[in-house]
């Protein structure tokens, strides 16, 4: 029975994709790459992070500095960002049932917490921020050890193929959502345990996984 739910943040809880693209494009001249076009965006949605970085054309050695600056600028964007419809209600229901809820994100803990508080969604037991784009499986394994979570009782929810890879490597079930970064097509090719195309589908799947008829 599932007792713990770990969420990704950007693209899973918060609808931030267009804003992140805007911020990245605003730094293109500084970091020496061309602004991302709509054609490139469509291409990147069907790529893993390594391929997407190549499509972006940013120097790999400059990437960490670019990401740090995007996180800094992101703070000023929080007031304009919204959660995906239905996510807030889902989180509150999970919290009411006493489940352990955590966020593991490449965004900063400060940005994540500010957004959650602004939208009355700060129901999480813990937030692990500033996670690297690579090695998310190691972070998941570490977080489960720190919080004494059993893999067979844990499920991870994210919007990218690297979330699927990380969850499988960490030995936990994974739900992919299609309203974030990666497309349904490429998510399916990585065989997550379930693919949700709208938040309401998460409710139905989680109800079965929790094995609690009174959950929802």
mmCIF file of C-alpha atoms in Angstrom:
data_model
loop_
_atom_site.group_PDB
_atom_site.id
_atom_site.type_symbol
_atom_site.label_atom_id
_atom_site.label_comp_id
_atom_site.label_asym_id
_atom_site.label_seq_id
_atom_site.Cartn_x
_atom_site.Cartn_y
_atom_site.Cartn_z
ATOM 1 C CA UNK A 1 0.000 0.000 0.000
ATOM 2 C CA UNK A 2 1.288 3.454 -0.898
ATOM 3 C CA UNK A 3 2.002 5.697 2.096
ATOM 4 C CA UNK A 4 4.357 8.272 0.548
ATOM 5 C CA UNK A 5 3.987 10.480 -2.515
ATOM 6 C CA UNK A 6 6.926 12.441 -3.906
ATOM 7 C CA UNK A 7 6.211 15.152 -6.474
ATOM 8 C CA UNK A 8 8.250 17.004 -9.025
ATOM 9 C CA UNK A 9 7.433 20.728 -9.010
ATOM 10 C CA UNK A 10 7.774 22.615 -12.319
ATOM 11 C CA UNK A 11 5.531 21.101 -14.972
ATOM 12 C CA UNK A 12 3.817 18.842 -12.446
ATOM 13 C CA UNK A 13 2.390 21.201 -9.820
ATOM 14 C CA UNK A 14 3.065 24.642 -11.288
ATOM 15 C CA UNK A 15 2.382 25.693 -14.876
ATOM 16 C CA UNK A 16 5.735 27.375 -15.458
ATOM 17 C CA UNK A 17 6.951 26.079 -18.823
ATOM 18 C CA UNK A 18 6.272 29.224 -20.882
ATOM 19 C CA UNK A 19 7.725 31.460 -18.188
ATOM 20 C CA UNK A 20 10.906 29.395 -17.914
ATOM 21 C CA UNK A 21 11.310 29.565 -21.701
ATOM 22 C CA UNK A 22 10.892 33.351 -21.518
ATOM 23 C CA UNK A 23 13.536 33.612 -18.803
ATOM 24 C CA UNK A 24 15.965 31.378 -20.681
ATOM 25 C CA UNK A 25 15.472 33.410 -23.862
ATOM 26 C CA UNK A 26 16.099 36.640 -21.958
ATOM 27 C CA UNK A 27 19.591 35.319 -21.155
ATOM 28 C CA UNK A 28 20.435 33.999 -24.624
ATOM 29 C CA UNK A 29 22.728 36.856 -25.603
ATOM 30 C CA UNK A 30 24.571 36.763 -22.291
ATOM 31 C CA UNK A 31 25.249 33.022 -22.517
ATOM 32 C CA UNK A 32 25.826 32.865 -26.258
ATOM 33 C CA UNK A 33 22.946 30.843 -27.664
ATOM 34 C CA UNK A 34 20.004 31.604 -29.935
ATOM 35 C CA UNK A 35 16.555 32.202 -28.488
ATOM 36 C CA UNK A 36 14.398 29.109 -28.398
ATOM 37 C CA UNK A 37 11.875 29.069 -31.246
ATOM 38 C CA UNK A 38 8.460 27.408 -31.262
ATOM 39 C CA UNK A 39 9.870 24.773 -33.611
ATOM 40 C CA UNK A 40 12.665 24.012 -31.152
ATOM 41 C CA UNK A 41 10.199 23.855 -28.265
ATOM 42 C CA UNK A 42 8.168 21.208 -30.088
ATOM 43 C CA UNK A 43 11.370 19.273 -30.743
ATOM 44 C CA UNK A 44 12.585 19.544 -27.158
ATOM 45 C CA UNK A 45 9.332 18.138 -25.783
ATOM 46 C CA UNK A 46 10.283 14.849 -27.423
ATOM 47 C CA UNK A 47 13.839 14.833 -26.136
ATOM 48 C CA UNK A 48 15.669 13.882 -22.976
ATOM 49 C CA UNK A 49 17.554 16.556 -21.043
ATOM 50 C CA UNK A 50 20.905 15.816 -22.720
ATOM 51 C CA UNK A 51 19.422 16.146 -26.215
ATOM 52 C CA UNK A 52 17.461 19.245 -25.217
ATOM 53 C CA UNK A 53 20.638 20.938 -24.006
ATOM 54 C CA UNK A 54 22.220 20.234 -27.387
ATOM 55 C CA UNK A 55 19.159 21.653 -29.151
ATOM 56 C CA UNK A 56 19.389 24.756 -26.971
ATOM 57 C CA UNK A 57 22.999 25.199 -27.993
ATOM 58 C CA UNK A 58 24.294 26.465 -24.659
ATOM 59 C CA UNK A 59 27.868 25.675 -23.691
ATOM 60 C CA UNK A 60 27.770 22.800 -21.189
ATOM 61 C CA UNK A 61 30.231 24.632 -18.918
ATOM 62 C CA UNK A 62 27.962 27.680 -18.841
ATOM 63 C CA UNK A 63 24.823 25.658 -18.119
ATOM 64 C CA UNK A 64 25.107 25.652 -14.280
ATOM 65 C CA UNK A 65 25.455 29.449 -14.267
ATOM 66 C CA UNK A 66 22.505 29.818 -16.646
ATOM 67 C CA UNK A 67 20.331 27.666 -14.391
ATOM 68 C CA UNK A 68 21.329 29.617 -11.285
ATOM 69 C CA UNK A 69 20.374 32.885 -12.959
ATOM 70 C CA UNK A 70 17.060 31.467 -14.186
ATOM 71 C CA UNK A 71 16.251 30.376 -10.618
ATOM 72 C CA UNK A 72 17.063 33.876 -9.382
ATOM 73 C CA UNK A 73 14.848 35.536 -11.992
ATOM 74 C CA UNK A 74 12.121 32.970 -11.366
ATOM 75 C CA UNK A 75 11.451 34.495 -7.957
ATOM 76 C CA UNK A 76 10.018 37.627 -9.579
ATOM 77 C CA UNK A 77 7.760 35.469 -11.757
ATOM 78 C CA UNK A 78 6.093 33.555 -8.937
ATOM 79 C CA UNK A 79 3.298 36.086 -8.539
ATOM 80 C CA UNK A 80 2.216 35.405 -12.124
ATOM 81 C CA UNK A 81 2.389 31.595 -12.036
ATOM 82 C CA UNK A 82 -0.568 29.312 -11.384
ATOM 83 C CA UNK A 83 -0.923 25.681 -10.307
ATOM 84 C CA UNK A 84 -2.441 23.232 -12.764
ATOM 85 C CA UNK A 85 -6.188 22.959 -12.287
ATOM 86 C CA UNK A 86 -7.119 20.260 -9.797
ATOM 87 C CA UNK A 87 -3.653 19.841 -8.273
ATOM 88 C CA UNK A 88 -4.410 21.909 -5.173
ATOM 89 C CA UNK A 89 -7.492 19.841 -4.382
ATOM 90 C CA UNK A 90 -5.544 16.608 -4.865
ATOM 91 C CA UNK A 91 -2.760 17.689 -2.523
ATOM 92 C CA UNK A 92 -5.172 18.696 0.226
ATOM 93 C CA UNK A 93 -6.987 15.358 0.027
ATOM 94 C CA UNK A 94 -3.724 13.455 0.277
ATOM 95 C CA UNK A 95 -2.649 15.526 3.264
ATOM 96 C CA UNK A 96 -5.975 15.043 5.035
ATOM 97 C CA UNK A 97 -5.384 11.292 4.929
ATOM 98 C CA UNK A 98 -2.041 11.615 6.695
ATOM 99 C CA UNK A 99 0.186 10.607 3.801
ATOM 100 C CA UNK A 100 3.823 11.684 3.671
ATOM 101 C CA UNK A 101 4.199 14.296 0.920
ATOM 102 C CA UNK A 102 7.477 15.614 -0.445
ATOM 103 C CA UNK A 103 8.733 17.671 -3.384
ATOM 104 C CA UNK A 104 12.040 16.923 -5.108
ATOM 105 C CA UNK A 105 12.886 19.678 -7.570
ATOM 106 C CA UNK A 106 15.671 21.357 -9.517
ATOM 107 C CA UNK A 107 14.081 24.658 -8.526
ATOM 108 C CA UNK A 108 15.118 26.307 -5.273
ATOM 109 C CA UNK A 109 13.440 25.503 -1.978
ATOM 110 C CA UNK A 110 12.798 29.233 -1.540
ATOM 111 C CA UNK A 111 10.956 29.587 -4.855
ATOM 112 C CA UNK A 112 8.988 26.391 -4.300
ATOM 113 C CA UNK A 113 7.907 27.325 -0.784
ATOM 114 C CA UNK A 114 6.916 30.846 -1.806
ATOM 115 C CA UNK A 115 4.735 29.533 -4.630
ATOM 116 C CA UNK A 116 3.054 26.942 -2.400
ATOM 117 C CA UNK A 117 2.318 29.479 0.331
ATOM 118 C CA UNK A 118 0.990 32.015 -2.175
ATOM 119 C CA UNK A 119 -1.442 29.426 -3.517
ATOM 120 C CA UNK A 120 -2.412 27.892 -0.164
ATOM 121 C CA UNK A 121 -0.786 24.583 -1.121
ATOM 122 C CA UNK A 122 1.997 24.256 1.448
ATOM 123 C CA UNK A 123 0.920 20.816 2.651
ATOM 124 C CA UNK A 124 4.248 19.050 2.197
ATOM 125 C CA UNK A 125 6.238 17.370 4.935
ATOM 126 C CA UNK A 126 9.479 18.269 3.210
ATOM 127 C CA UNK A 127 10.874 20.072 0.157
ATOM 128 C CA UNK A 128 14.190 19.054 -1.371
ATOM 129 C CA UNK A 129 15.284 21.852 -3.698
ATOM 130 C CA UNK A 130 18.283 22.751 -5.875
ATOM 131 C CA UNK A 131 18.529 19.186 -7.180
ATOM 132 C CA UNK A 132 20.838 18.658 -10.162
ATOM 133 C CA UNK A 133 19.387 17.864 -13.587
ATOM 134 C CA UNK A 134 21.372 14.643 -13.356
ATOM 135 C CA UNK A 135 21.418 12.006 -10.623
ATOM 136 C CA UNK A 136 17.858 12.467 -9.413
ATOM 137 C CA UNK A 137 17.711 8.762 -8.573
ATOM 138 C CA UNK A 138 20.472 9.241 -6.015
ATOM 139 C CA UNK A 139 18.488 12.069 -4.446
ATOM 140 C CA UNK A 140 15.330 9.946 -4.267
ATOM 141 C CA UNK A 141 17.205 7.086 -2.640
ATOM 142 C CA UNK A 142 18.796 9.501 -0.181
ATOM 143 C CA UNK A 143 15.486 11.137 0.697
ATOM 144 C CA UNK A 144 13.855 7.782 1.351
ATOM 145 C CA UNK A 145 16.687 6.882 3.720
ATOM 146 C CA UNK A 146 16.557 10.248 5.508
ATOM 147 C CA UNK A 147 12.787 10.064 6.031
ATOM 148 C CA UNK A 148 12.673 6.284 6.545
ATOM 149 C CA UNK A 149 10.413 5.659 3.546
ATOM 150 C CA UNK A 150 10.064 2.165 2.109
ATOM 151 C CA UNK A 151 10.374 2.046 -1.716
ATOM 152 C CA UNK A 152 7.401 -0.315 -2.062
ATOM 153 C CA UNK A 153 5.243 2.219 -0.206
ATOM 154 C CA UNK A 154 6.420 5.206 -2.257
ATOM 155 C CA UNK A 155 5.316 6.655 -5.592
ATOM 156 C CA UNK A 156 6.884 9.468 -7.595
ATOM 157 C CA UNK A 157 5.001 11.884 -9.883
ATOM 158 C CA UNK A 158 6.753 13.919 -12.584
ATOM 159 C CA UNK A 159 6.491 15.317 -16.111
ATOM 160 C CA UNK A 160 9.814 14.269 -17.672
ATOM 161 C CA UNK A 161 11.435 11.067 -18.856
ATOM 162 C CA UNK A 162 14.297 11.676 -16.430
ATOM 163 C CA UNK A 163 11.686 11.410 -13.653
ATOM 164 C CA UNK A 164 10.718 7.972 -14.951
ATOM 165 C CA UNK A 165 14.350 6.884 -15.136
ATOM 166 C CA UNK A 166 15.100 8.201 -11.643
ATOM 167 C CA UNK A 167 12.081 6.542 -10.049
ATOM 168 C CA UNK A 168 12.791 3.171 -11.656
ATOM 169 C CA UNK A 169 16.434 3.345 -10.616
ATOM 170 C CA UNK A 170 15.332 4.185 -7.061
ATOM 171 C CA UNK A 171 12.928 1.246 -7.036
ATOM 172 C CA UNK A 172 9.669 3.193 -6.710
ATOM 173 C CA UNK A 173 6.540 3.342 -8.855
ATOM 174 C CA UNK A 174 6.180 6.377 -11.093
ATOM 175 C CA UNK A 175 3.316 8.347 -12.609
ATOM 176 C CA UNK A 176 4.046 10.545 -15.622
ATOM 177 C CA UNK A 177 1.874 13.591 -16.308
ATOM 178 C CA UNK A 178 1.447 14.970 -19.822
ATOM 179 C CA UNK A 179 0.641 18.585 -18.942
ATOM 180 C CA UNK A 180 4.283 19.506 -18.294
ATOM 181 C CA UNK A 181 7.498 19.346 -20.307
ATOM 182 C CA UNK A 182 7.786 16.022 -22.130
ATOM 183 C CA UNK A 183 5.175 14.801 -24.599
ATOM 184 C CA UNK A 184 2.910 11.815 -24.032
ATOM 185 C CA UNK A 185 4.616 10.023 -26.916
ATOM 186 C CA UNK A 186 8.096 10.023 -25.413
ATOM 187 C CA UNK A 187 6.793 9.403 -21.882
ATOM 188 C CA UNK A 188 5.027 6.260 -23.103
ATOM 189 C CA UNK A 189 8.265 4.973 -24.620
ATOM 190 C CA UNK A 190 9.820 4.914 -21.118
ATOM 191 C CA UNK A 191 6.966 2.809 -19.668
ATOM 192 C CA UNK A 192 5.964 4.576 -16.449
ATOM 193 C CA UNK A 193 3.469 2.742 -14.233
ATOM 194 C CA UNK A 194 0.746 5.162 -15.285
ATOM 195 C CA UNK A 195 0.323 8.215 -17.504
ATOM 196 C CA UNK A 196 -2.114 10.926 -16.430
ATOM 197 C CA UNK A 197 -3.379 13.382 -19.029
ATOM 198 C CA UNK A 198 -5.281 15.445 -16.481
ATOM 199 C CA UNK A 199 -5.085 15.740 -12.685
ATOM 200 C CA UNK A 200 -8.434 13.993 -12.227
ATOM 201 C CA UNK A 201 -6.876 10.805 -13.618
ATOM 202 C CA UNK A 202 -4.315 10.950 -10.819
ATOM 203 C CA UNK A 203 -7.147 10.662 -8.309
ATOM 204 C CA UNK A 204 -8.482 7.479 -9.865
ATOM 205 C CA UNK A 205 -5.089 5.823 -10.129
ATOM 206 C CA UNK A 206 -3.975 6.805 -6.634
ATOM 207 C CA UNK A 207 -7.227 5.523 -5.172
ATOM 208 C CA UNK A 208 -6.361 2.049 -6.446
ATOM 209 C CA UNK A 209 -2.719 2.270 -5.345
ATOM 210 C CA UNK A 210 -3.587 3.397 -1.831
ATOM 211 C CA UNK A 211 -6.048 0.516 -1.499
ATOM 212 C CA UNK A 212 -8.283 2.737 0.611
ATOM 213 C CA UNK A 213 -11.858 2.990 -0.520
ATOM 214 C CA UNK A 214 -12.425 5.984 1.744
ATOM 215 C CA UNK A 215 -9.455 8.004 0.450
ATOM 216 C CA UNK A 216 -11.455 10.162 -1.931
#
